Structure formats: structure tokens, C-alpha cells
């Protein structure tokens, strides 16, 4: 039973990361660095929360969150693609703007806790008739609708990237923009599209925090570095949605374990005393775990990339303009 | 000359807009002018945003100015805030010169604060020592711990090519939890979220101390402390290192073009580790001065984002450590002003928008926009 609860929480926690990570993959596959995920997410969370409160419809909130993040994405796109500035600095700058604007616009939101309409949850009560396993499955499947949307999005993203013509164009502009241009693909136009799409996806991830899974707005702690974990996941995923999804759900388990280990007095059904219960101060080391594992995941990602000769999209971070072939 | 997007606009304009890459250096005056323009543009944009949430931008700005620079006391406060900013800005500027994106100045700052506190609370130095023992050892420990925190991502980058942006950032979060453990678990004073107050010998001299000793009324109550000297020295030393030393030349070469640097026989891996060590040490010094000069004890939430502000400062100063000094004063004022106004997120927003405007306007440094008259006959044919 506890296992199912853990898995259910992992699905929920992983979903937030999933959206941000998919956004990162789409943007970076097109050759534009995406370091602004944290900013997109926080803005998405803020705007969706306040729009949901003022309109009364969480779906409008979700839409507005995505749109707000997309507008921030346009900013990043203009700087990176048209103005050809350094994409790392642009990502950081976009992040700061996203965070700052969220803090200003969200100044009055903390008082709204509990009054904001949330996205619906899905549950299958019929599963309860199937005995204990059904009960477990019921716990597992009783999730916010966002969890299902995220789950469905993984194969779609994978299929789009690897099997469709626009997906091929997307990979082409990230790997070899010169050749793509020669094929008649509008390189910079498509980069705009995918930078904005990536931002919108991260914004939806933010909305999944504030109006679906964690339901609330707690200033910067709403995202609390999740966007940066997404950036790490993109690298770990080697720009592959399915691989990244495993990473995201793994982090879901991890962040739930941190909570689970804090509370009970004993572990493993009463076999051992919980050291984190006896010495609550050690929980600070538990809190390090997600960030520590991001580091581990990055090291694993870097190593396997070396072994398999899979790397970042070749043109990642390099603005494209005609007639500058070979310019780094 | 490389040209691009030369397609004429077919709206019938008598000229066409042509964007071309500068082949020569941009004129010297252009860069500071663009910086100024971007700050002004950022203030205008932020004003629009403030107005859109129902505030009065002009009133807000005048309040902010008064709070930050309106009196000698305000100036002293802003300068005090500028101390860690100069150091964090210098730390970032140094690493960015090599295109090593150390955005972990925040974490290194926290570890620096931890190191300095360890000297007092450990205790490393026997209690009752003189300030001549306390202060140097505290600063040194701050730098060592900051350097250690910089070493980890530096080593991972050099050996395993782990993206330093993510690793430095993750270490920021880890550093905060690390400090919290010591705060709550080891050094808590009667269960409060702070340690006991440091002995006077472990505190940096303040203007108010000078006022007391020499009975100067004008300086009474001013919080500006000796850390300012440390930060100025650090900025000058790093400036000399970057612009006047052989190592600085290597750093800039690696930043410009890694391949060329490798062909020139520069050991890039070693330099990555070294620069993260130095950068971390400077940010650590920031933490040490802040704990010894301002906070006076070990506690949580000692930074309103000095590390991330350091990134913007470094960029605004064009990665020149000397220029971080005036820029830091401006941002120190922004932080001080942030305490006075609502909503408190405004300074953070202004910072972000300044950085965006800055890198957007940098476009004009690298590209020039030309209006070229289209000959009548040509435009007639096209029409």
C-alpha cells in the first residue's frame, strides 16, 4: 500500500519536472539553449494561479500560465535568435526577469490559498472492487488530470521528434542549420517556434505546481529550483524524451522519499528507529538529496555521452545566420 | 565583408535596412552609452510594469532613490551592501572571462560565511584571541571554504565535462541546507535560529566604532565596515590579474577560443579548476566579511541573492572587476531600496530587466544597422 502511495506521489512530483524537461528538449533540439526553465515555470505558476483565481476557471488559468511563459519565451528568442547574443547569458537574464516579474505580480497571491479553483483530478472508484491490488491501483491512478496529460505527452513527443517530418526538420536545424537552410527550411523561424513552445511547456509545468499538484503559491519556493533540475534532466536525457521521463519520475520518487523519511518514528515496518526522527536536524541532509542527485545524474549523463558519442545537438548555442558557415 | 538579410523590404521604402557584422572595433564611447541607455530603458520598462500593477512608478523611484542615497546614513548602508556585491561580482567576472559560468557565487558565499563562523564557533582560534588573529583567520577560512565549493564544479567540469551551470547551481541549494544543519543542529543558541553573538574581537571595525573611539559625531551609527577595503583590494588584484598578467591573457584566450588556446599549449583543464578555486575564494570572502561585519553571528537567510546579483553586476561591468565597484554601489542601493517599497520583488525585477536590456543592446556593439538608399530605377523595377 505504501509502495503504491510512493509511486503515486512520484508520478505527481515527476509530472512537474516532465513538462519543464520536455520544453527544454524541444528548445535545445532546435539549437537554442534553454536555461530559463526556472523563470518560465515560476511565471507560469504565478499567472495560472492568479488567472485561475480571478476567472474562476482553472483551465483558463492553465492557458494564461502557458501564454505568459510563452511571452517570456519570445523575449529569450529575440535575444538569442535575432540579436544573436550569448544564449547562456540570455537564459540567465530571462530567468531573472521571470522570477522578478512573478514576485511583483504575485505579491498578493499568498492570501488566496484555498480559494483558488484547481484542475480536476481523475479517479477510478471501480478499481476498489478488486481487492487490495485494486485499492493500490486506485491510489496510483487517483491523480490530477495534469499527470495524465504529461504521461500521454511522452510518447507523443518521442514520436514527433523521431518519426515525423516537422520533427526531422527540428533535429536538422539543431544539428546542421546550414544544410537545413539549403533544404529550404526557415531555420530562425522554426527556432522561434520551438523556443516559444518550450517556454509554454515549462509554463504548463509551473501551472501543474500551483493549480494542480501542490496547489498554492509560495513566492520563489513555488518552484524551488525544480526548473534547474529540469535543465539537468535535459542533459541527462541526452535530449531524448523517454529517457528524460524516467529521470523525471525518478526525481518524483526521490522528492517523496525525502518527505516520507522525515515523519515516521520507525522505518521498514518498525524494524529500525528512524534516525531522521530522532535527530530532526539530519533532515537537512535529506533536503540536499534532490540537488545532490541532480549532480550524480549529470555525471552519469556526461559519462554515457562520452561512451556512446552522443552529445548535445551540434549547433546548440550557436546563432545561425546565412553565409557564416563554420563560425563558432 | 559578411552580409546578411539583405533582402529589400518590398513596402516601397526609399531605403533598405541592412544589418551587417562590424569588422572593426566599435567606437569606444558606444559601450558605456549603451550601458546607460539599457539601464534607462530598464527603468522605463519596470515603470510600465509597476504602473500595471497599480503603483506609481515615479513615486516608487523617488522613494527608492531617497532610501538608497538620500542621506549619509543611506549611503553608508548602500556601501555596506555593496561590499559582498563587489566581491561576488568580481568572482563572477573572473570566471566569465574564461566563459566558465560560475553561477554558484551564492553557494560559495554561504560556505564562506560557514568557514568564518567555524573559526569562532568551532572554535579554531582559542577564545579571547586578539582581532589580529581572529580577522585574518576568519577571512582565510571563508576563502578556503568558498574555494572548496568552487573546486567541486571546477573539477567535475575539467575531468568529466559536467555542465558547470547546473553543478554550481545545485551546490547553491546544497550549501543552504548545509548551513541550516549547522545552524539548527550544532550552533543554535538556546534553540533560536541563530548562533551566539561573536566576540568583539571577531568583528570587523565599523564606522560607528571609529565614531565611539575618536568621538566623531558625524559617523555615529554608521554600519559601513572594514570589509569595504577587502573588497576594493580584491577587485583591484583581480583586475591586475586579468588585464596585466600572463595568466589573465591565458584566461581571456581560453574564453575567446578554446581551440586556439589548446594549440597555444595552454592547459585548459587545470585553468578551469584554478579559476573556479579563485572565483570561489572571492565569493567565500564575501560571505566571511558579511558574517563578521554585518550579521555578527551565524544565522540563516544572510543573503538577499548576492550571488545571482553578482552575475548581473559582472555583466553590467563588462567583466571588468574595477567597474564592479560603481555598479555594486548602484545595486547595493537597489537592495536597500527594496526594503522600503512594496511589492518587495521590484528590485529583483529591475535587475532582471536591466540585464535583458544590456545584452539586447550589445547587439549594436557587434552589428551595425545601415539604411541604404535604393536607386530610383531599381525600386521602379521592383515596384
XYZ file of C-alpha atoms in Angstrom, chain A residues 14-232:
219
model
C 7.667 13.827 -11.688
C 4.960 15.366 -13.854
C 6.047 18.883 -12.944
C 9.595 18.100 -13.999
C 8.344 16.278 -17.078
C 6.777 19.368 -18.623
C 9.803 21.539 -17.955
C 12.128 18.887 -19.295
C 10.122 18.346 -22.484
C 10.123 22.091 -23.032
C 13.876 22.095 -22.590
C 14.323 19.230 -25.044
C 12.232 20.869 -27.777
C 14.038 24.187 -27.459
C 17.512 22.722 -27.270
C 16.954 20.256 -30.104
C 16.400 23.312 -32.310
C 19.816 24.651 -31.314
C 18.780 27.243 -28.742
C 19.998 26.822 -25.160
C 17.218 26.805 -22.624
C 18.439 27.821 -19.197
C 15.354 29.869 -18.400
C 13.104 26.957 -17.405
C 13.003 28.039 -13.756
C 11.830 31.504 -14.768
C 9.222 30.160 -17.189
C 7.922 27.762 -14.552
C 7.636 30.360 -11.826
C 5.883 32.794 -14.155
C 3.576 30.017 -15.381
C 2.787 29.051 -11.790
C 2.120 32.647 -10.769
C -0.010 33.674 -13.727
C -2.039 30.469 -13.804
C -2.707 30.757 -10.087
C -3.879 34.343 -10.292
C -5.806 33.845 -13.545
C -7.478 30.790 -12.103
C -8.474 32.805 -9.047
C -9.787 35.779 -10.979
C -11.553 33.899 -13.781
C -12.836 31.039 -11.679
C -11.764 28.514 -14.271
C -8.547 26.570 -13.765
C -8.411 25.802 -17.489
C -8.233 29.491 -18.300
C -5.565 29.692 -15.611
C -3.592 26.916 -17.286
C -3.885 28.633 -20.644
C -2.822 32.007 -19.271
C 0.138 30.436 -17.493
C 1.303 28.882 -20.735
C 0.760 32.140 -22.637
C 2.667 34.192 -20.046
C 5.607 31.811 -20.174
C 5.454 31.870 -23.961
C 5.680 35.668 -23.942
C 8.779 35.389 -21.777
C 9.987 32.805 -24.292
C 9.589 35.361 -27.080
C 11.974 37.609 -25.167
C 14.556 34.823 -24.924
C 14.041 34.012 -28.596
C 14.528 37.593 -29.761
C 17.763 37.936 -27.803
C 19.161 34.555 -28.839
C 17.967 34.269 -32.415
C 17.567 37.764 -33.806
C 20.070 39.668 -31.693
C 22.474 36.707 -31.642
C 23.537 37.359 -28.063
C 25.150 34.759 -25.836
C 22.472 32.173 -25.122
C 23.757 31.330 -21.658
C 23.534 34.949 -20.504
C 20.194 35.377 -22.206
C 18.879 32.325 -20.384
C 20.049 33.699 -17.052
C 18.602 37.120 -17.826
C 15.251 35.657 -18.864
C 15.271 33.728 -15.621
C 15.793 36.851 -13.558
C 13.004 38.641 -15.403
C 10.655 35.699 -14.941
C 11.409 35.464 -11.242
C 11.242 39.213 -10.658
C 8.013 39.717 -12.576
C 6.459 36.736 -10.773
C 7.366 38.180 -7.383
C 5.873 41.552 -8.298
C 2.695 40.185 -9.857
C 2.285 37.524 -7.203
C 2.759 39.809 -4.208
C -0.870 39.401 -3.115
C -1.373 35.783 -4.063
C -0.313 34.106 -0.838
C -3.543 35.245 0.791
C -5.593 33.302 -1.763
C -4.631 29.844 -0.513
C -7.619 27.519 -0.510
C -9.889 29.754 -2.545
C -8.357 29.125 -5.967
C -10.135 26.635 -8.221
C -7.840 23.731 -9.099
C -7.641 21.484 -12.127
C -9.800 18.375 -11.690
C -8.494 15.035 -10.503
C -9.218 11.709 -12.128
C -10.101 8.593 -10.119
C -11.409 5.131 -10.944
C -13.513 4.021 -7.956
C -14.381 0.749 -9.741
C -10.820 -0.436 -9.054
C -11.670 -0.600 -5.357
C -13.785 -3.703 -6.028
C -10.700 -5.698 -6.996
C -9.315 -6.313 -3.530
C -6.071 -4.947 -2.188
C -4.354 -4.699 -5.542
C -7.295 -2.738 -6.837
C -7.016 -0.487 -3.841
C -3.373 0.079 -4.665
C -4.134 0.794 -8.285
C -6.869 3.160 -7.173
C -4.321 5.092 -5.107
C -1.941 5.068 -8.024
C -4.448 6.309 -10.583
C -6.126 8.922 -8.405
C -4.192 11.790 -9.895
C -4.599 15.280 -11.166
C -5.512 15.451 -14.823
C -2.106 17.039 -15.462
C -0.408 13.767 -14.545
C -2.334 12.012 -17.318
C -1.683 14.784 -19.811
C 2.019 14.614 -19.012
C 2.056 10.841 -19.315
C 0.438 10.947 -22.734
C 2.796 13.676 -23.845
C 5.913 11.484 -23.517
C 5.230 9.078 -26.419
C 3.807 11.933 -28.497
C 6.989 13.957 -28.036
C 9.151 10.942 -28.826
C 7.126 10.123 -31.927
C 7.137 13.732 -33.078
C 10.886 14.047 -32.713
C 11.874 10.785 -34.351
C 9.137 9.847 -36.783
C 7.561 12.943 -38.266
C 8.725 15.347 -40.918
C 8.483 18.505 -38.781
C 10.370 16.584 -36.082
C 13.094 15.822 -38.586
C 13.252 19.499 -39.504
C 13.538 20.309 -35.813
C 16.511 17.995 -35.445
C 18.044 19.311 -38.654
C 18.097 22.943 -37.543
C 19.753 21.896 -34.301
C 22.342 19.598 -35.831
C 23.186 21.262 -39.104
C 21.407 24.548 -39.721
C 23.371 25.219 -42.919
C 22.134 22.032 -44.526
C 18.633 22.636 -43.225
C 18.691 26.110 -44.737
C 19.818 24.685 -48.039
C 16.860 22.301 -47.895
C 14.604 25.321 -47.714
C 13.798 25.154 -44.020
C 13.346 28.519 -42.327
C 15.949 27.955 -39.607
C 15.455 31.032 -37.473
C 11.683 31.000 -37.887
C 11.476 27.428 -36.614
C 13.847 28.232 -33.778
C 11.423 30.940 -32.712
C 8.591 28.421 -32.782
C 10.380 25.849 -30.652
C 11.819 28.358 -28.182
C 8.323 29.684 -27.572
C 6.832 26.184 -27.471
C 9.460 25.112 -24.943
C 8.662 28.113 -22.784
C 4.943 27.369 -22.932
C 5.540 23.746 -21.902
C 7.634 24.879 -18.925
C 4.867 27.357 -18.079
C 2.379 24.472 -18.071
C 4.762 22.673 -15.719
C 4.577 25.700 -13.446
C 0.791 25.672 -13.656
C 0.889 21.988 -12.718
C 2.578 23.057 -9.485
C 0.328 25.908 -8.498
C -3.130 24.853 -9.657
C -2.897 21.078 -9.798
C -0.346 19.084 -7.851
C 0.960 21.208 -4.988
C -1.852 23.770 -5.222
C -0.552 27.024 -3.889
C 1.786 29.910 -4.496
C 4.727 30.369 -2.144
C 6.829 33.056 -3.846
C 10.151 31.658 -5.072
C 9.651 28.438 -3.169
C 6.828 27.534 -5.568
C 9.366 26.153 -7.980
C 12.286 25.931 -5.543
C 14.914 25.021 -8.118
C 12.756 22.484 -9.984
C 13.356 24.351 -13.228
C 17.089 23.952 -12.766
C 16.661 20.261 -12.068
C 14.829 20.145 -15.419
C 17.839 21.720 -17.114
C 19.965 18.972 -15.593
